[in-house]
mmCIF file of C-alpha atoms in Angstrom:
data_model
loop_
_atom_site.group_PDB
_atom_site.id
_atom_site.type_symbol
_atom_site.label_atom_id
_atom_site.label_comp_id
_atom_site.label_asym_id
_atom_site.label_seq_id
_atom_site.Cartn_x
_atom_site.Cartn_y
_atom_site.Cartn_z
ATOM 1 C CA UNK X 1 -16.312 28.079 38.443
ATOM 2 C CA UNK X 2 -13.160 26.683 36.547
ATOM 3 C CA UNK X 3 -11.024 28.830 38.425
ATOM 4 C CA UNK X 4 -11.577 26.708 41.209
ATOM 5 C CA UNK X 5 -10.199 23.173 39.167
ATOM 6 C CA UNK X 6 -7.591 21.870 37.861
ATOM 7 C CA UNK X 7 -9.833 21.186 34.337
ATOM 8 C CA UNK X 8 -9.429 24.673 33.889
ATOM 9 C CA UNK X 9 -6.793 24.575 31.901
ATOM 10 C CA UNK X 10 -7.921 21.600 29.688
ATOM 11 C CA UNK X 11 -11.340 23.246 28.802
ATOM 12 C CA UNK X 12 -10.017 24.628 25.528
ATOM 13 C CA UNK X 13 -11.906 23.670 22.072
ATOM 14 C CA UNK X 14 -9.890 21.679 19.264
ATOM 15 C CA UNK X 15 -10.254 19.744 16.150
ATOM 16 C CA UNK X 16 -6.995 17.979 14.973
ATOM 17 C CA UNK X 17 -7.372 15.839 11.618
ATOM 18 C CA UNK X 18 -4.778 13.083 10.854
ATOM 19 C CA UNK X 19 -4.076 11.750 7.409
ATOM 20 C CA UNK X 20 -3.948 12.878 3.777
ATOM 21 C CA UNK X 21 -4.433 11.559 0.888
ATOM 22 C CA UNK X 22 -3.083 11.344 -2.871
ATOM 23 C CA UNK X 23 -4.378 8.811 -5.208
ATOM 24 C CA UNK X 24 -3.480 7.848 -8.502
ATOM 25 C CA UNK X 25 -5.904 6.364 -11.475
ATOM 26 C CA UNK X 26 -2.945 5.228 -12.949
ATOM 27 C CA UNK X 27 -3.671 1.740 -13.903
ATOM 28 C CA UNK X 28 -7.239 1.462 -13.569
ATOM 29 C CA UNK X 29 -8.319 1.127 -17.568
ATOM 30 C CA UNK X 30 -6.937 -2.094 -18.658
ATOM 31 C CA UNK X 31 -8.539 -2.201 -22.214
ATOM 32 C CA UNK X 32 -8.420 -0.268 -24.944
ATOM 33 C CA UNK X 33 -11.825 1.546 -25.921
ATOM 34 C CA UNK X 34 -12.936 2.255 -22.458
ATOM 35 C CA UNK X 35 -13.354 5.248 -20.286
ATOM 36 C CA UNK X 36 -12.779 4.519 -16.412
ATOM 37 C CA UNK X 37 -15.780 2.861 -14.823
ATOM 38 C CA UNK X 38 -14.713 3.594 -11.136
ATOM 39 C CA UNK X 39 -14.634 5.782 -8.915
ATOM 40 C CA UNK X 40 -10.843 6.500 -6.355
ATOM 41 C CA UNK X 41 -11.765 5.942 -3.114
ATOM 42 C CA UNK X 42 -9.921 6.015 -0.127
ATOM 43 C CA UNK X 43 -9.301 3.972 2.500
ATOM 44 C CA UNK X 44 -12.603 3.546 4.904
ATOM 45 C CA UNK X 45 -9.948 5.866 7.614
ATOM 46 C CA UNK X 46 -7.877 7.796 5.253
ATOM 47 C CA UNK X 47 -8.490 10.461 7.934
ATOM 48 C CA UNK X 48 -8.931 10.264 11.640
ATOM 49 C CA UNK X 49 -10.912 13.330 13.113
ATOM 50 C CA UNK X 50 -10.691 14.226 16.943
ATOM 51 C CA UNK X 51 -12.249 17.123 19.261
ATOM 52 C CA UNK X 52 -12.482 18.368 22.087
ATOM 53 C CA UNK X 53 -15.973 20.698 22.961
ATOM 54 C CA UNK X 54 -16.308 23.022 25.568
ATOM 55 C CA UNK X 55 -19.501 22.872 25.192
ATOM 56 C CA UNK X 56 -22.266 20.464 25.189
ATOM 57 C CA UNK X 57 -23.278 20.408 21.563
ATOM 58 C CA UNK X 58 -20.930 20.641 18.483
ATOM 59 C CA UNK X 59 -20.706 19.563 15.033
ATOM 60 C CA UNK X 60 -17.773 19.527 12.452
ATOM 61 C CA UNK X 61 -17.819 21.182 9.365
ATOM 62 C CA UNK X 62 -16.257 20.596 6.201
ATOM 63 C CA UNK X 63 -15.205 22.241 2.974
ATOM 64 C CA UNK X 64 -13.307 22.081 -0.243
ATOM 65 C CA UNK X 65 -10.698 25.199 -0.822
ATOM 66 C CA UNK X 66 -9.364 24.225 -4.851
ATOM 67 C CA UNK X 67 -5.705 24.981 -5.213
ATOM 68 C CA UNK X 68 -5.671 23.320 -8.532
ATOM 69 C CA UNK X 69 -8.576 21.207 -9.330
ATOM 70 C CA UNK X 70 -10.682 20.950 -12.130
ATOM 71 C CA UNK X 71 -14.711 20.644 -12.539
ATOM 72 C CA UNK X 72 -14.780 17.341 -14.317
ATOM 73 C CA UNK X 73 -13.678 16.233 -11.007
ATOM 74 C CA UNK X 74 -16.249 15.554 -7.273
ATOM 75 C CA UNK X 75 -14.568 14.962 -4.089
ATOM 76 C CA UNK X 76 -16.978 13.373 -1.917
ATOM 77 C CA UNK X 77 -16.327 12.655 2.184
ATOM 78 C CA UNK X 78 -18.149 10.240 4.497
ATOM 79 C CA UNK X 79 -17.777 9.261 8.156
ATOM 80 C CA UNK X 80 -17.456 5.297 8.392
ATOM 81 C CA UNK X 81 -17.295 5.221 12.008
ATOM 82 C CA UNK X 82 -18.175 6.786 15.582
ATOM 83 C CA UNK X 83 -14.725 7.206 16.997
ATOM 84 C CA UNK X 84 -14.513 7.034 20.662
ATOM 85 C CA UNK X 85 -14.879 9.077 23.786
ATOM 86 C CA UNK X 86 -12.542 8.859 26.950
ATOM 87 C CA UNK X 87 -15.443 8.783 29.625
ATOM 88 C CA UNK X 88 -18.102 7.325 26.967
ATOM 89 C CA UNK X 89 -20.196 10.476 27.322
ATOM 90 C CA UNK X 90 -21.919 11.818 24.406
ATOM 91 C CA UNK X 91 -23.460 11.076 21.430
ATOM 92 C CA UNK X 92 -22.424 11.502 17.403
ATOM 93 C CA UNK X 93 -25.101 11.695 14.881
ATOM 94 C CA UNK X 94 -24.706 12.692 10.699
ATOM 95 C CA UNK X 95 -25.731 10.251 8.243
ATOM 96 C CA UNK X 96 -22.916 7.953 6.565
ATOM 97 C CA UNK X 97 -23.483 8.381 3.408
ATOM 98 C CA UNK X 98 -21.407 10.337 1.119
ATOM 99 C CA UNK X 99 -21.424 14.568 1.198
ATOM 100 C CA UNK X 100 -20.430 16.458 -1.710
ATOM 101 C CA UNK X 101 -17.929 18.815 -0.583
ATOM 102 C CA UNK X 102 -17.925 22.384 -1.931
ATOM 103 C CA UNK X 103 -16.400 26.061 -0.999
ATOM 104 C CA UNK X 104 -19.438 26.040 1.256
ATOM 105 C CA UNK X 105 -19.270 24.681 4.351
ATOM 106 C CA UNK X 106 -21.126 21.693 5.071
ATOM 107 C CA UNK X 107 -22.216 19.706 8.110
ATOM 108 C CA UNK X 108 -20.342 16.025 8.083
ATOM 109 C CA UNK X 109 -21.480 15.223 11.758
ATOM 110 C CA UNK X 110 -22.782 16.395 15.183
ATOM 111 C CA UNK X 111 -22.151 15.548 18.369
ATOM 112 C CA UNK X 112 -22.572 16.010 22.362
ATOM 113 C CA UNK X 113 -19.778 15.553 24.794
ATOM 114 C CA UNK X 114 -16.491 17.027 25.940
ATOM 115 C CA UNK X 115 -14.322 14.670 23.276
ATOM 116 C CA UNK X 116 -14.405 12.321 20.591
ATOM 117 C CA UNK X 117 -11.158 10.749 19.155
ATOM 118 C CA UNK X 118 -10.250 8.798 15.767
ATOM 119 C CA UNK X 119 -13.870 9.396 13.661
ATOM 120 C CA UNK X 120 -12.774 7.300 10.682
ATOM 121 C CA UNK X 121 -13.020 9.690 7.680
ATOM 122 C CA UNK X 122 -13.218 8.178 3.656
ATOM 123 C CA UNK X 123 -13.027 10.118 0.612
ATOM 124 C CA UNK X 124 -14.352 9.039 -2.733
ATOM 125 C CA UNK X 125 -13.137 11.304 -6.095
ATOM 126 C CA UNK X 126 -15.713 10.740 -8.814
ATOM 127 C CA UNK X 127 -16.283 12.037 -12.479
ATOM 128 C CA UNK X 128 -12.948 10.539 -13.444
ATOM 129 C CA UNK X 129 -12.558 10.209 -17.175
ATOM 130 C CA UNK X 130 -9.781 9.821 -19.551
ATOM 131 C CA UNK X 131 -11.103 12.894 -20.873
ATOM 132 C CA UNK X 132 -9.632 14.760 -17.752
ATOM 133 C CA UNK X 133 -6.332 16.051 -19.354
ATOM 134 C CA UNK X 134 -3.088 14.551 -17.757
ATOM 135 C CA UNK X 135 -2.057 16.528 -14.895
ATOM 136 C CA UNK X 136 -2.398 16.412 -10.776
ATOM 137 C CA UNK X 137 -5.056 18.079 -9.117
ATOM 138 C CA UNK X 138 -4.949 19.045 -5.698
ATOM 139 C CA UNK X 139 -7.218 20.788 -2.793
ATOM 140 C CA UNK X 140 -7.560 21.284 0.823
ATOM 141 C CA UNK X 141 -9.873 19.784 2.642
ATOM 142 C CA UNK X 142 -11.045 22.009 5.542
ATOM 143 C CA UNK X 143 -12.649 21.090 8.924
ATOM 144 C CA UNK X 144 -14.335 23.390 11.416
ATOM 145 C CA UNK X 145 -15.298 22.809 14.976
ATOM 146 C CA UNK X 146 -18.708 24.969 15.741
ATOM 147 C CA UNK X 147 -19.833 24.584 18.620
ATOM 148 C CA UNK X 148 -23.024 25.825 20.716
ATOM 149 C CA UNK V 1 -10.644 35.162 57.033
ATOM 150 C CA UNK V 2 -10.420 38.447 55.165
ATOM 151 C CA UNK V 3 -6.332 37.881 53.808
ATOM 152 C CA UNK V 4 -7.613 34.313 52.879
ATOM 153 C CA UNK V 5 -10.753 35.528 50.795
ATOM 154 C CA UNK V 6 -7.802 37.796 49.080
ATOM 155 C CA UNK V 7 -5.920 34.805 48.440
ATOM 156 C CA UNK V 8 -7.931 32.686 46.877
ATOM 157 C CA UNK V 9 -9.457 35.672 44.277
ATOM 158 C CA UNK V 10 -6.483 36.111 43.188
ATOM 159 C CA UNK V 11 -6.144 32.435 42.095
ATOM 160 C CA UNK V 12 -9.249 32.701 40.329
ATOM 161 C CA UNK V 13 -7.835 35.646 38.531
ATOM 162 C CA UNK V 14 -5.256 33.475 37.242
ATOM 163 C CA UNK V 15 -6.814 30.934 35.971
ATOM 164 C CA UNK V 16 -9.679 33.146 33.774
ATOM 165 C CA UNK V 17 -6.478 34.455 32.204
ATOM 166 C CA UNK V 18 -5.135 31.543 31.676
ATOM 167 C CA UNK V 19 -7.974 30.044 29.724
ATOM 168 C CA UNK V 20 -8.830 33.475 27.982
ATOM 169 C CA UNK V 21 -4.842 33.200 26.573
ATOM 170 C CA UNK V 22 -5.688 29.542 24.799
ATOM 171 C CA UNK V 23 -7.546 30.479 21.502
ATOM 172 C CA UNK V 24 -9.694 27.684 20.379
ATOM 173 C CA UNK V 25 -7.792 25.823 18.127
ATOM 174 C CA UNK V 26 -11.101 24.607 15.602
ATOM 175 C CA UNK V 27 -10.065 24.478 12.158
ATOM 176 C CA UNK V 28 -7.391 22.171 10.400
ATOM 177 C CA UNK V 29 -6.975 21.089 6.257
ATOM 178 C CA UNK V 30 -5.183 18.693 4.993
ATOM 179 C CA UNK V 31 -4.464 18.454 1.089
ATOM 180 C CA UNK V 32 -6.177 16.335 -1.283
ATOM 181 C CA UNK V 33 -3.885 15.285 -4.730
ATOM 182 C CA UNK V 34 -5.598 13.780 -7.525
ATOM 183 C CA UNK V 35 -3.194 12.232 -10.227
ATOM 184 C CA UNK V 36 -5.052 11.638 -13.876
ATOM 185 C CA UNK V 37 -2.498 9.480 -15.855
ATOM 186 C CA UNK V 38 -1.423 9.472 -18.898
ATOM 187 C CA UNK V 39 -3.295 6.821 -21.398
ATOM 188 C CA UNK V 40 -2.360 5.777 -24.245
ATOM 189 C CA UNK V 41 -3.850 2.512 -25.146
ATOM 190 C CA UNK V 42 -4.781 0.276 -28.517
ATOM 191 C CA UNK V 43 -6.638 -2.526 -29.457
ATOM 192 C CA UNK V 44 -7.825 -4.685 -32.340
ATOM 193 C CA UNK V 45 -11.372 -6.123 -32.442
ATOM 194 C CA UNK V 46 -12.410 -8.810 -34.541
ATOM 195 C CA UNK V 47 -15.533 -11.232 -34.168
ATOM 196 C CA UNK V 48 -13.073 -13.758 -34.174
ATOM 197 C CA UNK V 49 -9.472 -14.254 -34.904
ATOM 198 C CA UNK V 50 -7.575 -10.795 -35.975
ATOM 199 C CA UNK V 51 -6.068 -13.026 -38.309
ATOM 200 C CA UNK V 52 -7.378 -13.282 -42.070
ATOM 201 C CA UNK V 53 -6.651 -14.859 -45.429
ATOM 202 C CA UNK V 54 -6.832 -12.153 -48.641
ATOM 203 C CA UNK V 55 -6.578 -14.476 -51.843
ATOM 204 C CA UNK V 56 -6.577 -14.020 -55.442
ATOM 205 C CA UNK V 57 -8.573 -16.389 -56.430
ATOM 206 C CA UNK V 58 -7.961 -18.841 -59.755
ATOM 207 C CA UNK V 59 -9.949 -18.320 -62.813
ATOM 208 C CA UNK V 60 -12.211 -21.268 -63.795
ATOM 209 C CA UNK V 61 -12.413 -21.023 -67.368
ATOM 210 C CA UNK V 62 -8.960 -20.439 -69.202
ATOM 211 C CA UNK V 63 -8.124 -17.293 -70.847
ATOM 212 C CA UNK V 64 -9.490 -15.320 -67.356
ATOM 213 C CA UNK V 65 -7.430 -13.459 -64.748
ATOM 214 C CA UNK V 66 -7.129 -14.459 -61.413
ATOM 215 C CA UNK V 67 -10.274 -12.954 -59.644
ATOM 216 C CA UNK V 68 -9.115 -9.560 -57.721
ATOM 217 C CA UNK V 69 -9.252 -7.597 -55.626
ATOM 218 C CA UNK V 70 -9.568 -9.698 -52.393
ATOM 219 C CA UNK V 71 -11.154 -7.943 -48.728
ATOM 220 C CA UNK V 72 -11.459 -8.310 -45.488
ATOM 221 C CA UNK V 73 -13.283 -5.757 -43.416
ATOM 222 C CA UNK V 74 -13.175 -7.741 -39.856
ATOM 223 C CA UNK V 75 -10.623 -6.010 -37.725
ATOM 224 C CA UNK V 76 -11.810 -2.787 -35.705
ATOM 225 C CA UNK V 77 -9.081 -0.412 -34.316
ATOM 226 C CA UNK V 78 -10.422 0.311 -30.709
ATOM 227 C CA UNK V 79 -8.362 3.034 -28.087
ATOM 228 C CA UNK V 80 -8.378 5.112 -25.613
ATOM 229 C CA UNK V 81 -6.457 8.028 -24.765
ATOM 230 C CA UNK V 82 -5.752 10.890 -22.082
ATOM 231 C CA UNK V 83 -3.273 13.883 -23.245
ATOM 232 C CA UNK V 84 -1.739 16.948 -21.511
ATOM 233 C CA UNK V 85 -3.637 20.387 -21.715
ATOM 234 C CA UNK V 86 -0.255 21.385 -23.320
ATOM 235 C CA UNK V 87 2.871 19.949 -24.809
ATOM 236 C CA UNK V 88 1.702 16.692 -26.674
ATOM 237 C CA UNK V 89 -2.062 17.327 -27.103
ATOM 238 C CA UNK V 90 -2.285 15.011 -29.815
ATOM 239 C CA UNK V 91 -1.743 11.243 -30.758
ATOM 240 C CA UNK V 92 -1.803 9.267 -34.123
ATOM 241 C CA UNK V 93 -2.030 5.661 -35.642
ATOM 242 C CA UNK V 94 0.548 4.132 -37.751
ATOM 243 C CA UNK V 95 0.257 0.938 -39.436
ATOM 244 C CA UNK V 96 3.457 -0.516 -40.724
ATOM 245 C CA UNK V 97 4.429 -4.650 -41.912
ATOM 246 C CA UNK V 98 7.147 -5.238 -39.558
ATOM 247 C CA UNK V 99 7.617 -9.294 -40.902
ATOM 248 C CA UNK V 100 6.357 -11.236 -44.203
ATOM 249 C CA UNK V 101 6.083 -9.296 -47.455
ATOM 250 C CA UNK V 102 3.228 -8.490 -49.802
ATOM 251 C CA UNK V 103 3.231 -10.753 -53.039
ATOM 252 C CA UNK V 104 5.084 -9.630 -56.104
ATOM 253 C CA UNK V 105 2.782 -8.210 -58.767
ATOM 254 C CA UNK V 106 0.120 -7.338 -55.817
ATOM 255 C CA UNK V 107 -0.088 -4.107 -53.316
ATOM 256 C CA UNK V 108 -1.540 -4.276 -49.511
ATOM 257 C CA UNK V 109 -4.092 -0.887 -48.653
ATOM 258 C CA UNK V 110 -6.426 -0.148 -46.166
ATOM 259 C CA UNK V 111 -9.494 1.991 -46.249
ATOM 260 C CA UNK V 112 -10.305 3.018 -42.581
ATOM 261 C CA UNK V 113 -13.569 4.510 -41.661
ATOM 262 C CA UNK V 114 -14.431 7.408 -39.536
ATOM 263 C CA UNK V 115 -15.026 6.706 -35.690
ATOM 264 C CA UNK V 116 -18.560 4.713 -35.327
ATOM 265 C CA UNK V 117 -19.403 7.086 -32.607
ATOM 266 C CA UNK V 118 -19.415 4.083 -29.653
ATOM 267 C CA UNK V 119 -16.970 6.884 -27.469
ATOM 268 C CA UNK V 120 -16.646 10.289 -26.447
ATOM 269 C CA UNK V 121 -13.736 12.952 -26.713
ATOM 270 C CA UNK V 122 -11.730 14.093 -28.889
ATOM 271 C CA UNK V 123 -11.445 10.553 -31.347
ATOM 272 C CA UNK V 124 -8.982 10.620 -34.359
ATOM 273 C CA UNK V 125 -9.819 11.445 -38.098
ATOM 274 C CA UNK V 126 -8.675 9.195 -40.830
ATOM 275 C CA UNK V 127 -5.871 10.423 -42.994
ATOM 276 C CA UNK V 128 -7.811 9.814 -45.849
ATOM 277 C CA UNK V 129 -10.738 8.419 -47.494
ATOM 278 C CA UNK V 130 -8.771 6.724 -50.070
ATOM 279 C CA UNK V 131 -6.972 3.186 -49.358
ATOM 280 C CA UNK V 132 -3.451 3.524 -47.324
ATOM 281 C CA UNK V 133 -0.628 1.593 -48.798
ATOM 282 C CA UNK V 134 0.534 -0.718 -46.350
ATOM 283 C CA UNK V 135 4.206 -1.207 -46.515
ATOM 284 C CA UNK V 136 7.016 -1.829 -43.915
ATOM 285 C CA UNK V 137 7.166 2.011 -43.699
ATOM 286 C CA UNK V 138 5.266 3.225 -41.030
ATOM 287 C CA UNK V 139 2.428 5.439 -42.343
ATOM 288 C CA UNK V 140 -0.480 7.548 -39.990
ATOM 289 C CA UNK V 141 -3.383 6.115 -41.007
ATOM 290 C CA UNK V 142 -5.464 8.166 -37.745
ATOM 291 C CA UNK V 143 -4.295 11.611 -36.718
ATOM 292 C CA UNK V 144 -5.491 14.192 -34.165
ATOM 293 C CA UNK V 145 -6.416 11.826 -31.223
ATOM 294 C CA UNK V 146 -6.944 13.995 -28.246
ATOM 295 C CA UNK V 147 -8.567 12.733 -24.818
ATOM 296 C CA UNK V 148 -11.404 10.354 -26.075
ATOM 297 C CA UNK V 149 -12.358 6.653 -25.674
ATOM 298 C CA UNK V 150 -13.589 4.614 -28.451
ATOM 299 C CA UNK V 151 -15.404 2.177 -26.972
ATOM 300 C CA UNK V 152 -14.999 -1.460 -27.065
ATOM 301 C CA UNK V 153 -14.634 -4.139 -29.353
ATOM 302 C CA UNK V 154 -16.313 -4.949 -33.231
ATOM 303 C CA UNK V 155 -18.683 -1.726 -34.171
ATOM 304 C CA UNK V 156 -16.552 0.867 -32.462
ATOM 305 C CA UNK V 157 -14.034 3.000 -33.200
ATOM 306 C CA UNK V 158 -12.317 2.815 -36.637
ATOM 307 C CA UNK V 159 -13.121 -0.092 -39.157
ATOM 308 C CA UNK V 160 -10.239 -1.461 -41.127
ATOM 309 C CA UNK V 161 -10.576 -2.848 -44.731
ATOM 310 C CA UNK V 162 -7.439 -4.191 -46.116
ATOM 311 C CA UNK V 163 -7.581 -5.100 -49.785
ATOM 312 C CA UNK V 164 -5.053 -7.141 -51.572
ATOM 313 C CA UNK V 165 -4.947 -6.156 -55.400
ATOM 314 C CA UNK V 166 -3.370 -6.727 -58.600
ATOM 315 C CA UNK V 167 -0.406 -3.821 -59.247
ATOM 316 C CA UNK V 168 -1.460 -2.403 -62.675
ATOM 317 C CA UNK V 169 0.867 -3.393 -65.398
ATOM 318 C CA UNK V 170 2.523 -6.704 -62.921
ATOM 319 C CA UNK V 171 0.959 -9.574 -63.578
ATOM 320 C CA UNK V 172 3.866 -10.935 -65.387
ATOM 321 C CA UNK V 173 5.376 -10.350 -61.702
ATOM 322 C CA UNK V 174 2.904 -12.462 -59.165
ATOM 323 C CA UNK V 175 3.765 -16.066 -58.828
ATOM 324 C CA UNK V 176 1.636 -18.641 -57.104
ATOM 325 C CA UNK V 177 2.123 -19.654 -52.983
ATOM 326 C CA UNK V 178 1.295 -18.211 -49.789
ATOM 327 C CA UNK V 179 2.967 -15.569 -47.641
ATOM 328 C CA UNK V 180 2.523 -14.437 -44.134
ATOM 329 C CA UNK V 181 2.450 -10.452 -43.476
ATOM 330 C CA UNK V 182 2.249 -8.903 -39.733
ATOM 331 C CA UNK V 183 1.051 -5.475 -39.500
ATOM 332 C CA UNK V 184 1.999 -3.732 -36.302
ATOM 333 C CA UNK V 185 -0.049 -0.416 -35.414
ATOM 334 C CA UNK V 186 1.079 2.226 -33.053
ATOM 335 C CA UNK V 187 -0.441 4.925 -31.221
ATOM 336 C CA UNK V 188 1.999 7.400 -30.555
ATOM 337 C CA UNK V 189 2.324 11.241 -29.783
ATOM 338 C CA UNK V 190 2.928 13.205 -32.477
#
């Protein structure tokens, strides 16, 4: 019966994802002799994830697509937060710990309700070494809304 | 009733299109840039000071030489190094006196050992077994460093034993007193 309101119109499925990010190990062995004992990792909201569902349950989806990366290096993605809901209906679930992303997609969180806005999003990079030859390594990061 | 049923199918009509003409909108990326550095970094590693005394010693009974040669084997070179996958692939360490000057009738050398094994990667190889002249030339004394670590401090990387020694055929040369030398190593690309 949407026809019939004005919601109509709104009832149309999103994900938008704010943020990037590009770090640097530049700096992070001070001594000669050592390898990096680190890992790079991101602000706790490098990213800022928001959705809209039309439908009651949903989860998000992640996955790595390499445009130049190399296997010595992980990239690893967490949720750090909840985000927040315009009416405060619905729930989020997914554990916070880190998630190993891949060319697979991989479920980061789940949810119920119509929205959710600004789920804080960190990244960690591990497997750093200074045997990693010089160079910048890049990827994209993809989300997918799937919802059911 | 009938022209007002009409009326108000037709507005549902409307809006199914509408919504049918939004495509879901449920995937975005965003890029993810990882910058490994160039390193390039070198150390000495001593139990204690990096400094040391070599001394030729003065005979007790007359008629001997001064007692030679004189060694120290308490300074470790430790480093740690990233390269390119092309273009400079390769570093090496020079040793060179860049203020004081070795004796008259004497001659500076150091022996340097292989990597202790305290690392990983590619670590350097010596540029020879036998002792390096030290001189205020700079000379490689460690050559094909690739991407490696040595590890840090005394007991890894590359021990260094300098030896101060008589020249043959000078010791009408060497006169008695005391001189400073400073020995400056680099790690450079080749």
């Amino acid at each position: 019966m949407c026809w019939l309101s004005s919601k109509c119109l709104a009832q149309v499925s999103s994900i938008t994802v704010t943020g990037s990010w590009n770090p640097s190990a530049a700096g992070l062995i001070t001594e000669a002799g050592l390898n990096y004992s680190s890992y790079l990792t991101s602000s706790p909201n490098q990213s800022l994830v928001s959705l809209v569902s039309v439908k009651s349950n949903w989860e998000v989806k992640v996955e790595q697509q390499n445009n130049n990366w190399t296997s010595d290096l992980q990239l690893w993605i967490r949720r750090t937060g909840d985000g927040t809901t315009l009416g405060g209906i619905g729930t989020i679930s997914g554990t916070p710990t880190y998630t190993l992303l891949t060319s697979m997609p991989t479920t980061l969180f789940a949810g119920t309700g119509p929205d959710r806005n600004d789920i804080p999003i960190e990244y960690q990079v591990r497997g750093l070494s200074v045997l990693t030859p010089v160079a910048s390594y890049s990827a994209t990061i993809v989300f997918t809304l799937m919802e059911f | 009733m009938k022209r007002i049923f009409f009326l108000v199918l037709l507005g549902g009509s409307i809006g199914q299109s509408v919504v049918k003409a939004q495509a879901p909108n449920n995937t975005k990326n965003h890029p993810v840039t990882v910058t490994v550095p160039d390193v390039a970094l070198l150390a000495l590693a001593s139990s204690g000071s990096t400094n040391f005394t070599l001394a030729l010693n003065a005979p007790t009974q007359a008629g001997e030489p001064l007692t030679a040669p004189s060694t120290s084997s308490s300074i470790w070179l430790n480093y740690s190094s990233t390269v390119a996958s092309s273009g400079e692939t390769s570093r090496s360490i020079s040793a060179q006196i860049t203020s004081g000057y070795v004796p008259s009738g004497t001659d500076l050398t150091v022996a340097v050992s292989q990597d202790n094994g305290g690392g990983a990667g590619q670590v350097g190889t010596r540029v020879s077994i036998d002792p390096i002249p030290i001189t205020s030339t700079l000379s490689p004394i460690i050559t094909n460093i690739g991407s490696c670590y040595t590890g840090k401090g005394t007991n890894r990387g590359h021990q260094l034993t300098f030896t101060l020694a008589i020249l043959p055929g000078s010791y009408s040369t060497i006169r008695y007193g005391s001189n400073t030398v400073q020995v400056t190593y680099t790690l450079s690309d080749i």
